[in-house]
Structures are given as structure tokens and as C-alpha cells.
Amino acid sequence: MYWKYPSGAFGQYYYGAMQALSLIITAVNDFGDVVYNISQPHPRQKVSGKQLANAFEISLSPQIKELFYSNIKKGKLYQSDIPELIKYFAIETIETESSEWQLYMEMLLDKDEPSQEVEELVTFHRRETILSLIKTAVQNDNDYNWYKFLLESYHKKLGSSTQPETETNIGWYCYQLNEYWQYSCGTIFWALLQHLYDFQQDQYLPSFVEKFSDSISKEICKDFNQSIQPTSLVSEILSLIPDTNDEEETKRAINQTNDPILAGKYGFMLLLQLFKNNREQLHPLKEFMSRKRTERDGNMVDGILTVHKAEKEILKDFVEQFILRKIIYRHTMVALRKMGNGSQSTHKFFIEEQYIRFIDIFPPRNTSPRMNALQNIMFDLQVIDEEKVLSPLHTKLLVD
């Protein structure tokens, strides 16, 4: 563990989460120092820092308290004391019959911002996510698998007029759609870099992109009947993609090839599938993102809608323009922006006098939705075991 902020390890590692859960409050003293204190019980939130501290103190014996404070006062931690202290202070050791365990559960299932008093701004996304994860596990022989939940949210999309999805599930649908969009672009980006690397020398950008796009377009056409050519309209390609095509199957195909042309083909097929499978939801989803203030430059809805704008274009032109604008120019802009913010250079290629030069490879990858962190919490609280199977304790969370 290390820290580089004046607030020390506490400020760097714990303060943000504890403040978000309203377990601590801060104030500034007469000398301008930030002072941390635990929050006191309040009707607006289920669990305060004081309640949690008291529950933890109950679990400590007088002897262990004395041993702990003795180490603090001396400024030394003796190796011989560690086995005894860790029985009580190990962060993942929580007795399930204790009031501390119950408070953790109440805290996790409380509103997202416990200190929020404006009724219109109160949300329960954390609670709804936890309960949905458990219900999904129950439906799958108690197998706790958060990716299954994400896929379910993705396939349910916005729900129906008679049974609309909750905003929490729509948020996870939005997340998974963005994951597929990023994986599609990441695959095309990797294919571009790998193809460039294979030449072992700088390439004239216009002809490099043109030939690369032509090769990918021809590979795409091989999946369809002989009448489909790189000069066919994008709308014709879309009409021939089966409705049963699954994004996960395309991802598996991406992961099974090292050929940059094939990878580029699958990257574009994933993009076309995303548009075809979500075209009715894109505009409502854009409105949802705008309302939730999650709309960002380069967001996946605008990106996927480029397929809609290109439906009357021929396939080869669409592929070429997408590679230029959404992959090459976009990467250059983002890398320059990061450098302007003081970050280390993230360029994977350089363009100079219309020649493109390879720098580094970058494979497609998924992001982390903090689901692993939540899984670790469920494990620490013994709601799931080492095999990621629900324990009987999960029933205590399934509240109305």
C-alpha cells in the first residue's frame, strides 16, 4: 500500500467510499486542516458511522483492544501480535450473527446516497442491482454469475409497453451495449495495428486504409450469397444478417483469430449486429442517457447510429470511412487530449506527412463495471462461497 496525498492512506483508499455511504463527515479546523469524524445516527439514513463503529467495538475483547492501542502508542507492530490481531481486524472477517453484519446489509440495501433528502433525487440502483443478481443466481441453480445478469439486462433492453424495465436494468443494458460497442471498435483498432505491424515499415495512409478496407469488405461478403459484393449497400448487408445472430458468438470468433483481416471483419459484423439488434432502442436510449447526464462525446449510441446514416452507402466506403474517422482520427484526438491533460502519451501510431507509423499493439478488452468488487463484498459477507454459489444467507437480503 502506498499513498501520495497529504490525507495519507485513509484519504487515498477509504475516504471516498466512506463519504459516499455517509459514514464519515469532514470539517476544517481553525488551522485549515481537514478533520474527519464519524457520522451520527439520523432518521434520513439506515446506518451511520457511529452505529457501525459501536457494532464493531462489541466484537472486540478488552484484551484485543489493549493490544491494538499498545501497538499504536508504540508505533510498532510486532510480528508475534499479528495472528491475534487479524482474528478481529481482518477486513473480510465478519461474524454473520453479529449486529455488524446486519448493519452492513442494511447499508448496502439503503438508498444510493444515504444523506440525500430530496425525494425526487433518491435512487436505489445499488439495492436493485444486488437483489437482481441474487434473483438471477436463484434462477440458475444458485450460481452467482454477474455476467449472466448483464446479458439478461441486454436482451430485455427497455422492456415492453406492458412491462417496462426499471431504470436500474436499463442502465445495465446501456452499460452492456457500450461494452459491445467498445469491443467492436477495439477489435477494428487491434486489426489495424496488427496489419500495420505486419508490414514492418511506415505505410502511406490513404492507400493503406483503402486496401485494408477492401480486404475486410471482401471477407464480410463471403458470409453471404454471391450477389453481395463490396459495392453492395450497407442496407443490403443488414437485411441478410439473421435475427438470431448473437453478439457473444461474434465476440468468441474475434477471440479465436489472430488474423487482422478476419478480426476486422468480425469487428464490423459485431457493429452491424449492434445496430440491427438495437435500432428501435437507440433514440429512446439516447434520451435516457441525456436525462441521466451520462451522454459523452463519442458515446456508443451516436457511434452505432453511424450505421443508420450509412445505410445507403456501399459497404467498402462505409468500412473505409469508419476506420478513418472512428478509429484513426478518434484515437489521435483522444491521445492528444490526454497529453494536453498532462498524461503520458498513449499513441499507438503516429501520422506524419500522410505516412502512418506503428508504435504499439492494443488488444480489445472489456471494462470493469465494479461487479468484481461487489462479488468480493458478497463473499466477505458469506452470501456466496468460494465456488460462487449462494449460501442460505442470501434469503436475508431478499426483502420486499
XYZ file of C-alpha atoms in Angstrom:
400
model
C 0.000 0.000 0.000
C 1.261 3.481 -0.833
C -0.161 6.976 -0.920
C 0.854 10.285 -2.412
C -1.774 12.652 -0.992
C -1.434 14.657 2.230
C -4.536 12.906 3.574
C -2.487 9.706 3.829
C -3.626 6.145 3.234
C -7.051 6.839 4.731
C -7.735 9.721 2.355
C -6.478 7.875 -0.703
C -8.069 4.470 -0.150
C -11.076 4.784 2.137
C -12.368 8.337 2.385
C -14.241 8.438 -0.949
C -16.276 5.284 -0.354
C -16.987 6.086 3.294
C -18.131 9.608 2.459
C -20.390 8.309 -0.362
C -22.036 5.992 2.182
C -22.317 8.883 4.688
C -20.249 7.002 7.276
C -17.943 9.955 7.820
C -18.134 13.726 7.654
C -15.383 16.304 7.246
C -14.766 19.743 8.646
C -11.935 22.274 8.523
C -10.416 23.460 11.812
C -9.021 26.909 12.636
C -5.638 25.914 11.207
C -7.078 24.909 7.845
C -6.630 21.179 8.482
C -9.278 18.727 7.285
C -10.731 16.842 10.248
C -12.551 13.530 9.733
C -15.294 12.335 12.049
C -17.853 9.546 12.026
C -21.453 10.421 11.177
C -24.103 10.299 13.899
C -27.452 8.451 13.692
C -30.019 10.344 11.645
C -33.574 9.471 10.532
C -32.678 10.030 6.864
C -30.296 7.063 6.670
C -30.369 3.487 7.923
C -26.742 3.202 9.060
C -24.405 5.846 10.457
C -20.682 5.679 11.113
C -21.378 5.745 14.861
C -23.674 2.703 14.695
C -21.174 0.719 12.645
C -18.307 1.703 14.955
C -20.282 0.626 18.016
C -21.197 -2.705 16.400
C -17.539 -3.356 15.589
C -16.424 -2.425 19.106
C -18.791 -5.014 20.588
C -16.878 -7.713 18.699
C -13.564 -6.729 20.367
C -12.461 -8.185 23.681
C -10.815 -5.896 26.291
C -7.523 -7.757 25.762
C -7.506 -7.213 21.988
C -8.343 -3.516 22.432
C -5.396 -3.130 24.809
C -3.074 -4.965 22.418
C -4.172 -2.812 19.472
C -3.792 0.525 21.303
C -0.451 -0.593 22.709
C 0.860 -1.122 19.180
C -0.497 2.276 18.100
C 1.103 4.119 21.036
C 4.465 2.442 20.485
C 4.302 2.979 16.726
C 5.343 -0.608 16.230
C 3.559 -3.755 15.113
C 5.192 -6.902 16.414
C 5.052 -9.940 14.162
C 4.009 -12.108 17.065
C 0.887 -9.930 17.584
C -0.356 -10.194 14.005
C -2.042 -13.649 14.242
C -4.086 -12.475 17.245
C -4.999 -9.055 15.834
C -6.003 -10.397 12.443
C -8.710 -12.545 14.016
C -10.569 -9.341 14.848
C -9.282 -6.743 12.390
C -9.120 -8.684 9.107
C -11.329 -6.651 6.794
C -13.028 -9.732 5.340
C -13.780 -11.366 8.707
C -17.361 -10.583 9.706
C -19.397 -12.771 12.021
C -22.708 -13.422 10.310
C -24.657 -13.500 13.578
C -23.338 -10.108 14.671
C -25.100 -6.749 14.580
C -22.195 -5.523 12.420
C -23.170 -7.966 9.636
C -26.785 -6.831 9.819
C -25.739 -3.172 9.583
C -23.626 -3.905 6.504
C -26.656 -5.457 4.855
C -28.886 -2.524 5.721
C -26.235 -0.115 4.447
C -25.844 -1.929 1.120
C -29.605 -2.029 0.569
C -30.153 1.597 1.570
C -30.565 4.399 -0.975
C -27.532 5.144 -3.133
C -26.799 8.414 -1.355
C -27.840 7.915 2.290
C -27.632 11.641 3.054
C -29.913 12.593 0.144
C -33.061 14.296 1.469
C -34.692 15.452 -1.771
C -37.235 12.747 -2.522
C -37.065 13.231 -6.317
C -33.312 12.579 -6.274
C -33.393 9.398 -4.186
C -32.348 6.263 -6.107
C -31.846 2.602 -5.166
C -29.667 1.375 -8.039
C -27.236 -0.464 -5.726
C -30.058 -2.223 -3.900
C -31.872 -3.190 -7.112
C -28.642 -4.482 -8.661
C -27.800 -6.648 -5.641
C -31.297 -8.113 -5.465
C -31.367 -8.727 -9.235
C -28.008 -10.506 -9.060
C -29.299 -12.781 -6.310
C -32.572 -13.485 -8.134
C -30.626 -14.311 -11.303
C -28.464 -16.711 -9.299
C -31.550 -18.369 -7.767
C -32.900 -18.932 -11.287
C -29.597 -20.586 -12.255
C -29.204 -23.200 -9.505
C -27.784 -20.625 -7.071
C -24.827 -19.962 -9.398
C -23.739 -16.355 -8.779
C -22.635 -15.077 -12.187
C -22.859 -11.331 -12.715
C -22.191 -11.623 -16.452
C -25.398 -13.621 -16.862
C -27.244 -10.735 -15.244
C -25.656 -8.260 -17.674
C -26.646 -10.431 -20.646
C -30.202 -10.701 -19.330
C -30.407 -6.915 -18.982
C -29.054 -6.535 -22.506
C -31.603 -8.913 -24.024
C -34.509 -7.364 -22.108
C -33.424 -3.914 -23.352
C -36.073 -1.307 -22.422
C -38.751 -3.894 -21.701
C -42.210 -3.643 -23.266
C -45.089 -1.180 -23.072
C -46.885 -3.510 -20.654
C -43.788 -4.453 -18.675
C -41.125 -1.729 -18.888
C -37.731 -2.346 -17.325
C -36.556 -0.447 -14.247
C -34.121 2.414 -14.717
C -31.502 0.283 -12.960
C -31.820 -2.530 -15.515
C -31.923 -0.025 -18.385
C -28.688 1.386 -17.005
C -27.093 -2.068 -17.150
C -28.474 -2.582 -20.682
C -26.847 0.715 -21.575
C -23.593 -0.477 -20.000
C -23.544 -3.786 -21.885
C -24.386 -2.116 -25.194
C -21.455 0.214 -24.613
C -19.246 -2.821 -23.844
C -20.113 -4.382 -27.202
C -19.561 -1.059 -28.982
C -16.148 -0.637 -27.348
C -15.223 -4.235 -28.147
C -16.222 -3.761 -31.770
C -14.099 -0.613 -32.117
C -11.290 -2.174 -30.073
C -11.213 -5.165 -32.401
C -11.049 -2.996 -35.521
C -8.331 -0.915 -33.845
C -6.298 -4.027 -32.986
C -6.741 -5.352 -36.532
C -5.481 -2.047 -37.940
C -2.420 -2.041 -35.667
C -1.600 -5.690 -36.306
C -1.940 -5.260 -40.058
C 0.320 -2.207 -39.914
C 2.851 -4.074 -37.783
C 2.990 -6.927 -40.314
C 4.456 -4.545 -42.925
C 7.411 -3.734 -40.653
C 7.635 -0.239 -42.138
C 5.686 3.021 -42.427
C 2.738 2.982 -44.811
C 1.179 5.685 -46.971
C -2.060 6.267 -45.072
C -4.618 6.690 -47.918
C -3.572 3.549 -49.806
C -3.050 1.557 -46.577
C -6.594 2.272 -45.356
C -8.102 1.726 -48.811
C -6.501 -1.707 -49.267
C -7.204 -2.735 -45.663
C -10.871 -1.721 -46.008
C -11.186 -3.549 -49.305
C -9.822 -6.772 -47.766
C -12.225 -6.551 -44.810
C -15.190 -5.811 -47.091
C -14.431 -8.869 -49.224
C -14.248 -11.055 -46.097
C -17.619 -9.737 -44.896
C -19.199 -10.591 -48.259
C -18.022 -14.212 -48.021
C -20.626 -14.803 -45.297
C -23.471 -14.022 -47.702
C -24.662 -15.108 -51.140
C -22.670 -14.458 -54.290
C -24.700 -11.393 -55.240
C -23.235 -9.470 -52.291
C -20.102 -7.528 -53.185
C -18.033 -4.776 -51.505
C -20.062 -2.410 -53.718
C -23.367 -3.618 -52.206
C -25.297 -1.202 -49.998
C -24.934 -1.416 -46.226
C -28.732 -1.809 -46.020
C -28.486 -4.988 -48.139
C -25.899 -6.451 -45.753
C -28.103 -5.596 -42.763
C -31.117 -7.309 -44.308
C -29.139 -10.545 -44.689
C -27.870 -10.720 -41.090
C -30.040 -13.340 -39.317
C -32.109 -12.063 -36.411
C -30.771 -14.979 -34.394
C -27.174 -13.744 -34.613
C -25.745 -13.347 -31.137
C -23.134 -10.763 -30.127
C -21.443 -13.254 -27.797
C -20.851 -15.654 -30.696
C -19.179 -12.881 -32.678
C -17.011 -11.996 -29.677
C -15.914 -15.618 -29.447
C -14.998 -15.570 -33.147
C -12.940 -12.419 -32.538
C -11.059 -14.059 -29.674
C -10.300 -17.176 -31.731
C -8.447 -15.458 -34.586
C -5.068 -13.784 -34.888
C -5.655 -12.765 -38.496
C -6.109 -8.956 -38.637
C -8.343 -9.116 -41.731
C -10.656 -11.677 -40.124
C -10.618 -9.738 -36.851
C -11.542 -6.574 -38.752
C -14.384 -8.455 -40.430
C -15.766 -9.693 -37.091
C -15.378 -6.245 -35.578
C -17.584 -4.787 -38.309
C -20.029 -7.678 -38.120
C -20.411 -7.003 -34.400
C -21.050 -3.327 -35.171
C -23.714 -4.187 -37.772
C -25.349 -6.662 -35.368
C -25.474 -3.997 -32.651
C -27.318 -1.640 -34.959
C -29.730 -4.270 -36.250
C -30.499 -5.702 -32.795
C -30.921 -2.316 -31.098
C -32.097 0.117 -33.771
C -35.538 0.612 -32.175
C -33.983 1.390 -28.786
C -31.212 3.784 -29.842
C -33.176 7.049 -29.784
C -35.048 6.284 -26.515
C -31.701 5.219 -25.044
C -30.093 8.477 -26.130
C -32.884 10.381 -24.365
C -32.358 8.216 -21.245
C -28.613 8.938 -21.256
C -29.245 12.651 -21.697
C -31.699 12.662 -18.794
C -29.221 10.788 -16.589
C -26.366 13.035 -17.758
C -24.286 10.092 -18.930
C -24.071 11.255 -22.545
C -20.447 11.852 -23.513
C -18.538 12.745 -26.645
C -18.046 9.556 -28.655
C -20.845 7.690 -26.852
C -21.979 4.339 -28.206
C -25.443 5.485 -29.371
C -24.003 8.137 -31.688
C -21.357 5.642 -32.784
C -23.825 2.886 -33.639
C -26.081 5.374 -35.413
C -23.304 5.903 -37.981
C -24.550 2.612 -39.463
C -28.008 4.150 -39.894
C -26.524 7.186 -41.652
C -24.537 4.882 -43.934
C -27.348 2.516 -44.972
C -27.407 3.984 -48.495
C -23.620 3.861 -48.835
C -21.714 0.957 -50.361
C -20.054 -1.387 -47.876
C -16.462 -0.622 -48.843
C -16.934 3.155 -48.468
C -18.587 2.697 -45.083
C -15.763 0.470 -43.810
C -13.104 2.871 -45.081
C -14.719 5.994 -43.616
C -15.400 4.286 -40.291
C -11.755 3.231 -39.986
C -10.570 6.735 -40.819
C -12.994 8.734 -38.667
C -13.941 6.472 -35.762
C -10.660 4.609 -35.362
C -7.665 6.560 -36.710
C -8.784 10.160 -36.224
C -10.603 9.371 -32.974
C -7.529 7.683 -31.463
C -5.315 10.591 -32.497
C -7.703 13.128 -30.934
C -8.060 11.216 -27.646
C -4.297 10.635 -27.357
C -3.587 14.336 -27.926
C -6.243 15.314 -25.381
C -4.670 13.052 -22.756
C -1.247 14.553 -23.433
C -2.768 18.018 -23.042
C -4.079 16.986 -19.629
C -0.590 16.013 -18.532
C -0.931 12.261 -19.053
C 1.707 10.056 -20.623
C 1.459 9.637 -24.397
C -0.974 6.855 -25.361
C -0.374 6.975 -29.128
C -0.326 3.524 -30.736
C 0.705 5.008 -34.089
C 1.974 8.311 -35.462
C 0.924 10.008 -38.673
C 3.480 12.273 -40.299
C 3.223 13.689 -43.817
C 0.472 11.176 -44.652
C 2.545 8.204 -43.518
C 1.382 6.065 -40.610
C 3.967 4.520 -38.280
C 3.328 1.641 -35.883
C 4.202 2.204 -32.191
C 2.440 -0.386 -30.065
C -0.298 -3.011 -30.136
C -3.539 -2.700 -28.163
C -5.942 -5.678 -27.934
C -9.718 -5.322 -27.484
C -10.807 -5.640 -23.883
C -13.797 -5.351 -21.597
C -14.018 -2.710 -18.915
C -14.856 -3.435 -15.271
C -18.306 -2.430 -14.027
C -17.230 -2.843 -10.376
C -19.099 -6.137 -10.373
C -15.972 -7.932 -9.171
C -15.787 -5.579 -6.193
C -19.427 -6.304 -5.360
C -18.754 -10.024 -5.742
C -15.906 -9.723 -3.218
C -18.247 -7.962 -0.780
C -20.812 -10.743 -1.156
C -18.042 -13.268 -0.470
C -16.756 -11.386 2.597
C -20.302 -11.268 3.964
C -20.604 -15.018 3.223
C -23.606 -14.517 0.950
C -21.684 -16.547 -1.659
C -18.992 -19.163 -1.116
C -15.636 -19.787 -2.810
C -17.388 -21.599 -5.654
C -19.596 -18.530 -6.269
C -22.674 -20.390 -5.066
C -25.310 -18.666 -2.952
C -25.324 -19.561 0.729
C -28.550 -19.743 2.790
C -27.747 -16.206 3.997
C -28.893 -14.782 0.655
C -32.505 -15.127 1.786
C -31.908 -12.382 4.361
C -31.347 -9.929 1.523
C -34.480 -10.806 -0.429
C -36.690 -8.246 1.261
C -39.812 -6.625 -0.113
